[in-house]
Amino acid sequence: MPNPRLTGLGSGLFCAAVMFVLASLLRLLFDSSLVAYGVLFVPVAALTALWVRPADLVSAPVAVPIAFAAGIVPIAGGSGGFGGQFMGLVTALALHAGWLYGGTLVAGLIVTVRKLRLMSERRRTPRPAPRRPDGKRVPAA
């Protein structure tokens, strides 16, 4: 399994792009199945949380719901002009908020576990002794 390390912006773009492609495929294959979109959202949210680099862990639970909303546009429905499309988007988000909350919860739990493991590793690793400008170590007090 690949182990990329995405930046905060990269993880958001990855999640949004994957969700948009999946929604487009669902529109072509299954005539806009919002339930299938929600089911596919949860593993994509988990991958996003697993692949974000440690310095940007807090960005994954923020980027995941934005990607859900950006990706649902092709299958949201609605008719007419901009107003009808917007109402379809709002309705789809309201009716399938459970999937949105579930995916965000999964991403938040994964990020929390990763952060706790990172903190425990840092606590176990001894710090090197500070050095003076001439390169010699400072004696311990």
N, CA, C and O atoms as a MOPAC input file, in Angstrom:
PM7 MOZYME 1SCF
protein

 N      0.83900 1    -1.17100 1     0.00000 1
 C      0.00000 1     0.00000 1     0.00000 1
 C      0.88800 1     1.24000 1     0.00000 1
 O      1.84100 1     1.31300 1     0.77600 1
 N      0.59500 1     2.20800 1    -0.85100 1
 C      1.44500 1     3.39400 1    -0.89100 1
 C      1.35000 1     4.19100 1     0.40800 1
 O      0.34900 1     4.12500 1     1.12200 1
 N      2.37500 1     4.91900 1     0.68700 1
 C      2.42200 1     5.70800 1     1.90500 1
 C      2.81300 1     7.14900 1     1.57300 1
 O      3.84300 1     7.62700 1     2.04800 1
 N      2.00900 1     7.84900 1     0.76700 1
 C      2.37300 1     9.22800 1     0.44900 1
 C      2.17400 1    10.13400 1     1.64800 1
 O      1.41300 1     9.81400 1     2.56100 1
 N      2.84400 1    11.23400 1     1.64200 1
 C      2.68300 1    12.23800 1     2.68300 1
 C      2.22200 1    13.52000 1     2.00800 1
 O      3.01400 1    14.24300 1     1.40300 1
 N      0.93300 1    13.78600 1     2.12200 1
 C      0.33700 1    14.94700 1     1.49000 1
 C      0.36500 1    16.14300 1     2.43600 1
 O      0.24300 1    15.98600 1     3.65100 1
 N      0.52600 1    17.32600 1     1.87900 1
 C      0.41000 1    18.53900 1     2.68000 1
 C     -1.05900 1    18.75800 1     3.00900 1
 O     -1.92000 1    18.01000 1     2.54700 1
 N     -1.34000 1    19.76000 1     3.79000 1
 C     -2.72700 1    20.06900 1     4.12400 1
 C     -3.53900 1    20.40100 1     2.88000 1
 O     -4.64400 1    19.89000 1     2.69900 1
 N     -2.99500 1    21.24800 1     2.03200 1
 C     -3.67600 1    21.59900 1     0.78900 1
 C     -3.75900 1    20.39900 1    -0.14000 1
 O     -4.78600 1    20.17600 1    -0.78100 1
 N     -2.69700 1    19.63700 1    -0.21400 1
 C     -2.68700 1    18.45100 1    -1.07800 1
 C     -3.70000 1    17.41200 1    -0.64100 1
 O     -4.32200 1    16.76200 1    -1.48100 1
 N     -3.87500 1    17.24800 1     0.65600 1
 C     -4.86200 1    16.27400 1     1.12100 1
 C     -6.27900 1    16.73500 1     0.79900 1
 O     -7.13500 1    15.92100 1     0.45400 1
 N     -6.52500 1    18.03300 1     0.91000 1
 C     -7.83700 1    18.55500 1     0.54500 1
 C     -8.11100 1    18.41600 1    -0.94400 1
 O     -9.21600 1    18.05300 1    -1.34600 1
 N     -7.11400 1    18.70100 1    -1.75200 1
 C     -7.27600 1    18.56000 1    -3.20100 1
 C     -7.43700 1    17.09400 1    -3.60100 1
 O     -8.23900 1    16.76800 1    -4.47600 1
 N     -6.67600 1    16.22000 1    -2.95900 1
 C     -6.80500 1    14.79400 1    -3.23700 1
 C     -8.21300 1    14.31100 1    -2.93700 1
 O     -8.83600 1    13.64800 1    -3.76700 1
 N     -8.71400 1    14.63700 1    -1.76000 1
 C    -10.03600 1    14.17000 1    -1.34800 1
 C    -11.12000 1    14.75700 1    -2.25100 1
 O    -12.03600 1    14.04100 1    -2.65800 1
 N    -11.03000 1    16.04300 1    -2.56800 1
 C    -12.04000 1    16.68100 1    -3.41400 1
 C    -12.01500 1    16.09800 1    -4.82700 1
 O    -13.06800 1    15.84700 1    -5.41400 1
 N    -10.83200 1    15.88400 1    -5.36600 1
 C    -10.73300 1    15.34300 1    -6.72300 1
 C    -11.26800 1    13.91100 1    -6.79000 1
 O    -12.00200 1    13.56300 1    -7.71600 1
 N    -10.90200 1    13.08800 1    -5.81500 1
 C    -11.37700 1    11.70200 1    -5.80800 1
 C    -12.88500 1    11.65600 1    -5.65000 1
 O    -13.55200 1    10.86900 1    -6.32200 1
 N    -13.43000 1    12.48300 1    -4.77900 1
 C    -14.87700 1    12.47600 1    -4.57000 1
 C    -15.62500 1    12.99800 1    -5.80100 1
 O    -16.70700 1    12.50700 1    -6.12000 1
 N    -15.06200 1    13.97700 1    -6.48500 1
 C    -15.69500 1    14.48500 1    -7.70300 1
 C    -15.68600 1    13.42000 1    -8.79700 1
 O    -16.68500 1    13.23800 1    -9.49200 1
 N    -14.57700 1    12.72200 1    -8.95100 1
 C    -14.48800 1    11.65400 1    -9.95700 1
 C    -15.45100 1    10.51800 1    -9.60800 1
 O    -16.14100 1     9.99800 1   -10.48500 1
 N    -15.49800 1    10.13500 1    -8.33600 1
 C    -16.42500 1     9.07900 1    -7.93200 1
 C    -17.88000 1     9.48500 1    -8.15900 1
 O    -18.69100 1     8.66700 1    -8.59400 1
 N    -18.21100 1    10.73400 1    -7.86700 1
 C    -19.58200 1    11.20500 1    -8.09200 1
 C    -19.91700 1    11.21400 1    -9.57300 1
 O    -21.03600 1    10.87800 1    -9.96200 1
 N    -18.96100 1    11.59300 1   -10.39400 1
 C    -19.19800 1    11.58500 1   -11.84100 1
 C    -19.40400 1    10.16500 1   -12.34700 1
 O    -20.26600 1     9.92300 1   -13.19200 1
 N    -18.61700 1     9.22700 1   -11.83500 1
 C    -18.78800 1     7.82700 1   -12.22400 1
 C    -20.13600 1     7.28100 1   -11.73700 1
 O    -20.80100 1     6.53300 1   -12.45300 1
 N    -20.52500 1     7.65000 1   -10.54600 1
 C    -21.83100 1     7.21100 1   -10.03500 1
 C    -22.97700 1     7.78100 1   -10.86100 1
 O    -23.99600 1     7.12000 1   -11.05900 1
 N    -22.81000 1     8.99500 1   -11.33500 1
 C    -23.85000 1     9.57800 1   -12.18200 1
 C    -23.96300 1     8.82500 1   -13.49700 1
 O    -25.06500 1     8.60100 1   -13.99900 1
 N    -22.81400 1     8.43300 1   -14.05900 1
 C    -22.81900 1     7.69800 1   -15.32200 1
 C    -23.32300 1     6.26900 1   -15.15900 1
 O    -24.10800 1     5.78900 1   -15.97700 1
 N    -22.87800 1     5.59100 1   -14.11100 1
 C    -23.17100 1     4.16800 1   -13.95900 1
 C    -24.47800 1     3.87300 1   -13.23400 1
 O    -25.21600 1     2.97200 1   -13.63400 1
 N    -24.77100 1     4.61800 1   -12.17500 1
 C    -25.90500 1     4.28200 1   -11.31400 1
 C    -26.95700 1     5.37800 1   -11.23300 1
 O    -27.81900 1     5.33100 1   -10.35600 1
 N    -26.90900 1     6.34100 1   -12.10500 1
 C    -27.89200 1     7.41900 1   -12.14700 1
 C    -27.96700 1     8.17200 1   -10.81700 1
 O    -29.04100 1     8.31100 1   -10.23300 1
 N    -26.83900 1     8.64600 1   -10.35800 1
 C    -26.74200 1     9.54000 1    -9.20000 1
 C    -27.16600 1     8.89400 1    -7.88600 1
 O    -28.13200 1     9.34000 1    -7.26600 1
 N    -26.47500 1     7.87200 1    -7.46100 1
 C    -26.77400 1     7.21300 1    -6.19400 1
 C    -26.05800 1     7.93900 1    -5.05200 1
 O    -24.84100 1     7.83100 1    -4.90100 1
 N    -26.82200 1     8.67400 1    -4.25700 1
 C    -26.23400 1     9.41400 1    -3.14000 1
 C    -25.79600 1     8.50200 1    -2.00400 1
 O    -24.84900 1     8.81900 1    -1.28400 1
 N    -26.47300 1     7.37900 1    -1.83900 1
 C    -26.07300 1     6.43100 1    -0.79600 1
 C    -24.72000 1     5.80400 1    -1.14200 1
 O    -23.85700 1     5.66700 1    -0.27400 1
 N    -24.53800 1     5.43000 1    -2.38900 1
 C    -23.24400 1     4.88000 1    -2.80800 1
 C    -22.14200 1     5.93200 1    -2.65200 1
 O    -21.01300 1     5.60200 1    -2.28900 1
 N    -22.46800 1     7.18700 1    -2.92500 1
 C    -21.50700 1     8.27300 1    -2.73800 1
 C    -21.09200 1     8.35900 1    -1.26900 1
 O    -19.90900 1     8.50700 1    -0.96200 1
 N    -22.05600 1     8.26700 1    -0.37500 1
 C    -21.74300 1     8.31400 1     1.04900 1
 C    -20.90400 1     7.13800 1     1.50500 1
 O    -19.98300 1     7.29700 1     2.30600 1
 N    -21.22000 1     5.95500 1     0.99600 1
 C    -20.44700 1     4.75900 1     1.35500 1
 C    -19.00900 1     4.89100 1     0.86900 1
 O    -18.08300 1     4.49400 1     1.57600 1
 N    -18.81000 1     5.43200 1    -0.31000 1
 C    -17.45900 1     5.60800 1    -0.84600 1
 C    -16.70800 1     6.74900 1    -0.16600 1
 O    -15.47700 1     6.78000 1    -0.17100 1
 N    -17.44600 1     7.67700 1     0.41300 1
 C    -16.81300 1     8.81800 1     1.07000 1
 C    -16.03300 1     8.40400 1     2.31700 1
 O    -14.97000 1     8.96100 1     2.59200 1
 N    -16.53800 1     7.45300 1     3.05800 1
 C    -15.89600 1     7.07000 1     4.32400 1
 C    -14.47400 1     6.53200 1     4.10700 1
 O    -13.56600 1     6.98000 1     4.80700 1
 N    -14.22700 1     5.58800 1     3.16700 1
 C    -12.83700 1     5.16000 1     2.97400 1
 C    -11.94200 1     6.24300 1     2.38400 1
 O    -10.74800 1     6.28300 1     2.67900 1
 N    -12.49700 1     7.11700 1     1.55800 1
 C    -11.68200 1     8.21300 1     1.02100 1
 C    -11.28300 1     9.16000 1     2.15300 1
 O    -10.15700 1     9.65700 1     2.17600 1
 N    -12.19200 1     9.41000 1     3.08200 1
 C    -11.86700 1    10.24100 1     4.24300 1
 C    -10.78100 1     9.57700 1     5.09400 1
 O     -9.88100 1    10.25100 1     5.59500 1
 N    -10.87000 1     8.26400 1     5.25100 1
 C     -9.85600 1     7.54400 1     6.02800 1
 C     -8.48700 1     7.61300 1     5.34500 1
 O     -7.47100 1     7.83100 1     6.00500 1
 N     -8.46500 1     7.42600 1     4.02200 1
 C     -7.19200 1     7.52800 1     3.29900 1
 C     -6.60700 1     8.92300 1     3.39500 1
 O     -5.39500 1     9.08600 1     3.53600 1
 N     -7.45500 1     9.91700 1     3.32100 1
 C     -6.96900 1    11.29300 1     3.44500 1
 C     -6.32600 1    11.51100 1     4.80300 1
 O     -5.26600 1    12.13000 1     4.89300 1
 N     -6.94700 1    11.01400 1     5.85400 1
 C     -6.38900 1    11.16400 1     7.20000 1
 C     -5.11100 1    10.34600 1     7.38700 1
 O     -4.22500 1    10.74500 1     8.14300 1
 N     -5.01200 1     9.21500 1     6.70800 1
 C     -3.80200 1     8.39200 1     6.81800 1
 C     -2.63000 1     8.96900 1     6.02700 1
 O     -1.47400 1     8.80200 1     6.41500 1
 N     -2.92400 1     9.63900 1     4.93500 1
 C     -1.85600 1    10.09000 1     4.03900 1
 C     -1.41000 1    11.52100 1     4.26600 1
 O     -0.45400 1    11.95800 1     3.62500 1
 N     -2.05300 1    12.26700 1     5.14400 1
 C     -1.60100 1    13.63000 1     5.40800 1
 C     -0.33200 1    13.56400 1     6.25700 1
 O     -0.20600 1    12.70600 1     7.13200 1
 N      0.58900 1    14.45700 1     5.99900 1
 C      1.85900 1    14.41000 1     6.73200 1
 C      1.65600 1    14.85900 1     8.17200 1
 O      0.69900 1    15.57700 1     8.46200 1
 N      2.53200 1    14.45100 1     9.07500 1
 C      2.33500 1    14.73500 1    10.49100 1
 C      2.23000 1    16.22300 1    10.83200 1
 O      1.51000 1    16.58600 1    11.76300 1
 N      2.91200 1    17.06700 1    10.11900 1
 C      2.85500 1    18.49800 1    10.41600 1
 C      1.48900 1    19.10400 1    10.08500 1
 O      1.14000 1    20.15500 1    10.62300 1
 N      0.71800 1    18.46400 1     9.21400 1
 C     -0.57100 1    18.99100 1     8.77000 1
 C     -1.74800 1    18.13100 1     9.22400 1
 O     -2.78900 1    18.12500 1     8.56700 1
 N     -1.60800 1    17.42000 1    10.31300 1
 C     -2.66100 1    16.50900 1    10.74800 1
 C     -3.99600 1    17.20400 1    10.98900 1
 O     -5.05000 1    16.63100 1    10.71400 1
 N     -3.96300 1    18.40700 1    11.48900 1
 C     -5.21300 1    19.09000 1    11.82700 1
 C     -6.02400 1    19.45900 1    10.58700 1
 O     -7.22100 1    19.72400 1    10.69200 1
 N     -5.39900 1    19.47900 1     9.43200 1
 C     -6.11500 1    19.90400 1     8.22000 1
 C     -7.01700 1    18.81000 1     7.64700 1
 O     -7.96900 1    19.12600 1     6.93300 1
 N     -6.75200 1    17.56200 1     7.93200 1
 C     -7.54100 1    16.48000 1     7.34100 1
 C     -9.01100 1    16.51400 1     7.75900 1
 O     -9.87300 1    16.42800 1     6.88400 1
 N     -9.34600 1    16.63400 1     9.05300 1
 C    -10.76700 1    16.69200 1     9.40400 1
 C    -11.46000 1    17.96200 1     8.91000 1
 O    -12.69000 1    18.01300 1     8.87100 1
 N    -10.70500 1    18.97200 1     8.53800 1
 C    -11.29000 1    20.19200 1     7.98700 1
 C    -11.51900 1    20.04100 1     6.48700 1
 O    -12.53600 1    20.49700 1     5.96400 1
 N    -10.58100 1    19.40400 1     5.79600 1
 C    -10.66800 1    19.27700 1     4.33800 1
 C    -11.70100 1    18.24700 1     3.90300 1
 O    -12.28500 1    18.37400 1     2.82600 1
 N    -11.93100 1    17.24500 1     4.71500 1
 C    -12.82400 1    16.15100 1     4.33200 1
 C    -14.27300 1    16.61100 1     4.10900 1
 O    -14.85300 1    16.24300 1     3.08800 1
 N    -14.88300 1    17.39000 1     5.00300 1
 C    -16.25500 1    17.83000 1     4.72200 1
 C    -16.35300 1    18.77800 1     3.53700 1
 O    -17.35400 1    18.78100 1     2.82000 1
 N    -15.32100 1    19.57700 1     3.33100 1
 C    -15.31200 1    20.46300 1     2.16000 1
 C    -15.27700 1    19.63400 1     0.89200 1
 O    -15.95700 1    19.95700 1    -0.08200 1
 N    -14.49100 1    18.57000 1     0.89400 1
 C    -14.41500 1    17.69200 1    -0.27200 1
 C    -15.73400 1    16.96500 1    -0.50500 1
 O    -16.11000 1    16.73100 1    -1.65300 1
 N    -16.43800 1    16.60600 1     0.55700 1
 C    -17.75100 1    15.97300 1     0.41100 1
 C    -18.69900 1    16.90700 1    -0.32500 1
 O    -19.40200 1    16.49200 1    -1.24600 1
 N    -18.71400 1    18.16600 1     0.08300 1
 C    -19.60200 1    19.14100 1    -0.54800 1
 C    -19.18500 1    19.44800 1    -1.97900 1
 O    -20.04000 1    19.63500 1    -2.84500 1
 N    -17.88700 1    19.50300 1    -2.23600 1
 C    -17.42000 1    19.79100 1    -3.59500 1
 C    -17.67000 1    18.61900 1    -4.52900 1
 O    -17.96300 1    18.81400 1    -5.70800 1
 N    -17.55800 1    17.41800 1    -4.01200 1
 C    -17.72200 1    16.24300 1    -4.85400 1
 C    -19.15800 1    15.88800 1    -5.15500 1
 O    -19.42800 1    15.22100 1    -6.15400 1
 N    -20.07900 1    16.31000 1    -4.32700 1
 C    -21.47400 1    15.91100 1    -4.49200 1
 C    -22.18200 1    16.69500 1    -5.60100 1
 O    -23.30100 1    16.34900 1    -5.98000 1
 N    -21.55700 1    17.72200 1    -6.11400 1
 C    -22.18100 1    18.59100 1    -7.12000 1
 C    -22.70300 1    17.82200 1    -8.33400 1
 O    -23.82700 1    18.09700 1    -8.75600 1
 N    -21.96300 1    16.87500 1    -8.92500 1
 C    -22.49600 1    16.20400 1   -10.11500 1
 C    -23.74400 1    15.36300 1    -9.87300 1
 O    -24.51700 1    15.13700 1   -10.80400 1
 N    -23.95700 1    14.89700 1    -8.64900 1
 C    -25.09800 1    14.02000 1    -8.39700 1
 C    -26.14600 1    14.65400 1    -7.49300 1
 O    -27.08700 1    13.98000 1    -7.07300 1
 N    -26.00000 1    15.93300 1    -7.18900 1
 C    -26.90900 1    16.59000 1    -6.26000 1
 C    -28.31600 1    16.73700 1    -6.80500 1
 O    -29.26900 1    16.82600 1    -6.03100 1
 N    -28.46600 1    16.76500 1    -8.10000 1
 C    -29.79600 1    16.94300 1    -8.67800 1
 C    -30.14200 1    18.40100 1    -8.80200 1
 O    -29.25400 1    19.24900 1    -8.88600 1
 N    -31.39600 1    18.69700 1    -8.81400 1
 C    -31.84000 1    20.06400 1    -9.00100 1
 C    -32.13200 1    20.30700 1   -10.47000 1
 O    -31.58000 1    19.64600 1   -11.35000 1
 N    -32.99200 1    21.24900 1   -10.71400 1
 C    -33.33900 1    21.55900 1   -12.09500 1
 C    -33.37900 1    23.06500 1   -12.26200 1
 O    -33.39600 1    23.81200 1   -11.28300 1
 N    -33.39400 1    23.49500 1   -13.49200 1
 C    -33.43600 1    24.91900 1   -13.75600 1
 C    -32.04700 1    25.51700 1   -13.76800 1
 O    -31.07400 1    24.84400 1   -14.10900 1
 N    -31.95800 1    26.76200 1   -13.40200 1
 C    -30.69200 1    27.48700 1   -13.42900 1
 C    -29.88100 1    27.28100 1   -12.17800 1
 O    -29.90200 1    26.22100 1   -11.55200 1
 N    -29.16300 1    28.33500 1   -11.83400 1
 C    -28.26900 1    28.27500 1   -10.68000 1
 C    -29.04500 1    28.02800 1    -9.38400 1
 O    -28.60200 1    27.25600 1    -8.53400 1
 N    -30.18700 1    28.67400 1    -9.23300 1
 C    -30.97900 1    28.51600 1    -8.01300 1
 C    -31.44600 1    27.08900 1    -7.80200 1
 O    -31.39600 1    26.58000 1    -6.68300 1
 N    -31.89800 1    26.43900 1    -8.86100 1
 C    -32.33700 1    25.05100 1    -8.75200 1
 C    -31.19400 1    24.10600 1    -8.43700 1
 O    -31.35000 1    23.17900 1    -7.64200 1
 N    -30.04400 1    24.33700 1    -9.05800 1
 C    -28.86900 1    23.51000 1    -8.77400 1
 C    -28.39500 1    23.70900 1    -7.33500 1
 O    -28.01000 1    22.75600 1    -6.65700 1
 N    -28.43000 1    24.95400 1    -6.88500 1
 C    -28.00900 1    25.24500 1    -5.51200 1
 C    -28.94400 1    24.59000 1    -4.50200 1
 O    -28.49100 1    24.04000 1    -3.49900 1
 N    -30.23200 1    24.64800 1    -4.76200 1
 C    -31.18800 1    23.99900 1    -3.86300 1
 C    -31.02300 1    22.48500 1    -3.86000 1
 O    -31.18400 1    21.84800 1    -2.82000 1
 N    -30.70200 1    21.90300 1    -5.01300 1
 C    -30.41600 1    20.47200 1    -5.06600 1
 C    -29.19500 1    20.11600 1    -4.24100 1
 O    -29.17800 1    19.09200 1    -3.55900 1
 N    -28.16800 1    20.96200 1    -4.29900 1
 C    -26.95600 1    20.74000 1    -3.51600 1
 C    -27.24400 1    20.82600 1    -2.01700 1
 O    -26.80300 1    19.97300 1    -1.24700 1
 N    -27.97800 1    21.84900 1    -1.60900 1
 C    -28.30700 1    22.01700 1    -0.19000 1
 C    -29.16400 1    20.85200 1     0.29800 1
 O    -28.96000 1    20.35100 1     1.40400 1
 N    -30.11200 1    20.42500 1    -0.51600 1
 C    -30.97000 1    19.30400 1    -0.13600 1
 C    -30.16800 1    18.01400 1    -0.00100 1
 O    -30.35700 1    17.25900 1     0.95300 1
 N    -29.27600 1    17.76200 1    -0.95200 1
 C    -28.44000 1    16.55500 1    -0.88900 1
 C    -27.55300 1    16.57000 1     0.34600 1
 O    -27.38400 1    15.54200 1     1.00200 1
 N    -26.98700 1    17.72300 1     0.66400 1
 C    -26.14600 1    17.82200 1     1.86000 1
 C    -26.96300 1    17.60900 1     3.12700 1
 O    -26.49100 1    16.97700 1     4.07200 1
 N    -28.17600 1    18.12800 1     3.15300 1
 C    -29.01400 1    17.97700 1     4.34400 1
 C    -29.48900 1    16.54000 1     4.52600 1
 O    -29.51700 1    16.03000 1     5.64600 1
 N    -29.85800 1    15.89500 1     3.44000 1
 C    -30.39500 1    14.54000 1     3.54300 1
 C    -29.31800 1    13.48500 1     3.79800 1
 O    -29.61400 1    12.41500 1     4.33100 1
 N    -28.10000 1    13.77300 1     3.43100 1
 C    -27.02100 1    12.78800 1     3.58500 1
 C    -25.93200 1    13.29400 1     4.52700 1
 O    -24.75400 1    12.97600 1     4.36700 1
 N    -26.34900 1    14.08300 1     5.50600 1
 C    -25.39600 1    14.61300 1     6.48600 1
 C    -24.80600 1    13.50600 1     7.35600 1
 O    -23.71100 1    13.66700 1     7.89500 1
 N    -25.50300 1    12.40300 1     7.50000 1
 C    -24.96800 1    11.29300 1     8.29200 1
 C    -23.66700 1    10.75500 1     7.71900 1
 O    -22.72900 1    10.46700 1     8.46300 1
 N    -23.60900 1    10.62000 1     6.40700 1
 C    -22.37200 1    10.17100 1     5.76600 1
 C    -21.27200 1    11.21300 1     5.94900 1
 O    -20.11100 1    10.87100 1     6.17500 1
 N    -21.64100 1    12.46800 1     5.85100 1
 C    -20.67300 1    13.55300 1     6.04000 1
 C    -20.10400 1    13.52000 1     7.45600 1
 O    -18.89100 1    13.62100 1     7.64300 1
 N    -20.97700 1    13.37900 1     8.45100 1
 C    -20.51200 1    13.30500 1     9.83600 1
 C    -19.69100 1    12.04400 1    10.08300 1
 O    -18.67800 1    12.08200 1    10.78200 1
 N    -20.13400 1    10.92900 1     9.50700 1
 C    -19.40300 1     9.66900 1     9.69500 1
 C    -17.99600 1     9.72400 1     9.12800 1
 O    -17.04400 1     9.30700 1     9.78800 1
 N    -17.85700 1    10.23100 1     7.91700 1
 C    -16.53100 1    10.34400 1     7.30600 1
 C    -15.63900 1    11.31400 1     8.05100 1
 O    -14.44300 1    11.07100 1     8.21400 1
 N    -16.22000 1    12.41600 1     8.50400 1
 C    -15.44300 1    13.39000 1     9.27400 1
 C    -15.01900 1    12.80000 1    10.61500 1
 O    -13.90800 1    13.05400 1    11.08300 1
 N    -15.89600 1    12.01800 1    11.23300 1
 C    -15.55300 1    11.35700 1    12.49000 1
 C    -14.42200 1    10.34900 1    12.29100 1
 O    -13.50100 1    10.27800 1    13.10500 1
 N    -14.48900 1     9.57800 1    11.22000 1
 C    -13.42400 1     8.61700 1    10.92600 1
 C    -12.09500 1     9.34300 1    10.73100 1
 O    -11.07400 1     8.93100 1    11.28200 1
 N    -12.10500 1    10.41600 1     9.95200 1
 C    -10.87200 1    11.18400 1     9.72700 1
 C    -10.36400 1    11.77700 1    11.04300 1
 O     -9.16200 1    11.76200 1    11.30600 1
 N    -11.26600 1    12.29300 1    11.86200 1
 C    -10.85200 1    12.86300 1    13.14300 1
 C    -10.25900 1    11.83000 1    14.08300 1
 O     -9.27700 1    12.11000 1    14.77000 1
 N    -10.84400 1    10.63400 1    14.12400 1
 C    -10.30500 1     9.57600 1    14.98100 1
 C     -8.93100 1     9.11600 1    14.51300 1
 O     -8.03000 1     8.91400 1    15.32700 1
 N     -8.77000 1     8.95200 1    13.21300 1
 C     -7.47100 1     8.52300 1    12.68000 1
 C     -6.40400 1     9.57100 1    12.97100 1
 O     -5.29200 1     9.23300 1    13.37600 1
 N     -6.73600 1    10.82300 1    12.76800 1
 C     -5.77800 1    11.90100 1    13.02400 1
 C     -5.43300 1    11.97200 1    14.51300 1
 O     -4.27700 1    12.20000 1    14.86900 1
 N     -6.41600 1    11.77900 1    15.37300 1
 C     -6.16200 1    11.80800 1    16.81400 1
 C     -5.22700 1    10.68000 1    17.23300 1
 O     -4.29900 1    10.89600 1    18.01200 1
 N     -5.46900 1     9.48400 1    16.72200 1
 C     -4.59600 1     8.34600 1    17.04900 1
 C     -3.19200 1     8.58500 1    16.51700 1
 O     -2.21300 1     8.31000 1    17.21100 1
 N     -3.08200 1     9.09200 1    15.29500 1
 C     -1.75100 1     9.37400 1    14.74000 1
 C     -1.02300 1    10.41800 1    15.57600 1
 O      0.17500 1    10.28100 1    15.82200 1
 N     -1.72000 1    11.45300 1    16.01600 1
 C     -1.08600 1    12.50500 1    16.82100 1
 C     -0.64500 1    11.96400 1    18.17300 1
 O      0.44600 1    12.29300 1    18.63900 1
 N     -1.47100 1    11.14100 1    18.81200 1
 C     -1.09100 1    10.56400 1    20.09900 1
 C      0.13600 1     9.66200 1    19.96100 1
 O      1.02200 1     9.68200 1    20.81500 1
 N      0.18700 1     8.86900 1    18.88300 1
 C      1.36200 1     8.01100 1    18.66400 1
 C      2.60900 1     8.84800 1    18.40400 1
 O      3.69400 1     8.50800 1    18.87400 1
 N      2.46100 1     9.93000 1    17.66500 1
 C      3.58700 1    10.81500 1    17.38500 1
 C      4.09600 1    11.45900 1    18.66800 1
 O      5.30500 1    11.58100 1    18.86800 1
 N      3.18200 1    11.86800 1    19.53100 1
 C      3.58800 1    12.47700 1    20.80100 1
 C      4.28300 1    11.47000 1    21.70600 1
 O      5.24400 1    11.82000 1    22.39100 1
 N      3.81300 1    10.22600 1    21.72100 1
 C      4.46700 1     9.22300 1    22.57200 1
 C      5.84000 1     8.84800 1    22.03400 1
 O      6.75300 1     8.57500 1    22.81400 1
 N      6.00300 1     8.82900 1    20.71500 1
 C      7.32500 1     8.55700 1    20.13600 1
 C      8.30200 1     9.66900 1    20.47700 1
 O      9.46500 1     9.40500 1    20.78300 1
 N      7.84300 1    10.89900 1    20.42600 1
 C      8.72200 1    12.02100 1    20.76100 1
 C      9.11700 1    11.99200 1    22.22200 1
 O     10.23300 1    12.37800 1    22.57000 1
 N      8.21500 1    11.53900 1    23.08700 1
 C      8.50300 1    11.47800 1    24.50900 1
 C      9.55500 1    10.40500 1    24.80300 1
 O     10.38000 1    10.57400 1    25.70200 1
 N      9.52700 1     9.30600 1    24.04800 1
 C     10.47600 1     8.21000 1    24.27000 1
 C     11.84800 1     8.49200 1    23.67400 1
 O     12.84400 1     7.95300 1    24.15700 1
 N     11.92600 1     9.31200 1    22.65000 1
 C     13.19900 1     9.58100 1    21.98600 1
 C     13.99100 1    10.60000 1    22.79200 1
 O     13.49300 1    11.69400 1    23.05800 1
 N     15.23300 1    10.25900 1    23.19000 1
 C     16.03100 1    11.22000 1    23.96000 1
 C     16.46600 1    12.38600 1    23.07000 1
 O     16.75100 1    12.22300 1    21.88400 1
 N     16.50400 1    13.54300 1    23.67600 1
 C     16.93100 1    14.73500 1    22.94800 1
 C     18.44600 1    14.83200 1    23.00900 1
 O     19.05700 1    14.49700 1    24.02400 1
 N     19.05300 1    15.29300 1    21.91900 1
 C     20.50900 1    15.47200 1    21.96600 1
 C     20.86300 1    16.65400 1    22.87200 1
 O     20.10400 1    17.61500 1    23.00000 1
 N     22.03100 1    16.55100 1    23.49000 1
 C     22.48000 1    17.61500 1    24.37900 1
 C     22.75100 1    18.87700 1    23.56300 1
 O     23.22700 1    18.79800 1    22.43100 1
 N     22.44900 1    20.03300 1    24.13500 1
 C     22.72300 1    21.27300 1    23.40400 1
 C     24.22100 1    21.47800 1    23.23300 1
 O     25.02300 1    20.96700 1    24.01500 1
 N     24.58200 1    22.21900 1    22.21600 1
 C     25.99800 1    22.47800 1    21.92200 1
 C     26.30200 1    23.96100 1    22.06200 1
 O     25.45500 1    24.82800 1    21.84800 1
 N     27.54600 1    24.20800 1    22.43000 1
 C     28.01700 1    25.58300 1    22.49700 1
 C     28.42400 1    26.01800 1    21.09900 1
 O     28.55300 1    25.18500 1    20.20200 1
 N     28.62700 1    27.30900 1    20.90800 1
 C     29.04000 1    27.77400 1    19.57100 1
 C     30.34400 1    27.14200 1    19.06000 1
 O     30.54800 1    27.05000 1    17.84900 1
 N     31.23300 1    26.70400 1    19.97800 1
 C     32.47800 1    26.08600 1    19.52200 1
 C     32.31000 1    24.60900 1    19.18100 1
 O     33.27900 1    23.96200 1    18.78400 1
 N     31.09900 1    24.05800 1    19.32600 1
 C     30.83400 1    22.69900 1    18.93600 1
 C     30.86500 1    21.69800 1    20.07300 1
 O     30.47900 1    20.54600 1    19.87600 1
 N     31.30500 1    22.09200 1    21.24900 1
 C     31.35800 1    21.17400 1    22.38100 1
 C     29.99000 1    21.09700 1    23.04900 1
 O     29.21100 1    22.05000 1    23.02200 1
 N     29.71900 1    19.94900 1    23.64500 1
 C     28.44300 1    19.75400 1    24.32200 1
 C     28.41600 1    20.53200 1    25.63600 1
 O     29.43100 1    20.69000 1    26.31500 1
 N     27.22300 1    21.01100 1    25.96500 1
 C     27.02200 1    21.69800 1    27.23500 1
 C     26.84700 1    20.62900 1    28.29800 1
 O     26.04900 1    19.71000 1    28.10600 1
 N     27.57500 1    20.71500 1    29.42900 1
 C     27.43800 1    19.68700 1    30.46700 1
 C     26.04000 1    19.73400 1    31.08600 1
 O     25.41600 1    20.78900 1    31.20300 1
 N     25.57700 1    18.54200 1    31.47700 1
 C     24.25200 1    18.43800 1    32.09700 1
 C     24.27500 1    19.06400 1    33.47500 1
 O     25.28700 1    18.99900 1    34.17300 1
 N     23.18400 1    19.66000 1    33.86600 1
 C     23.14100 1    20.34700 1    35.18400 1
 C     22.79400 1    19.40600 1    36.28800 1
 O     22.71600 1    19.81600 1    37.44700 1

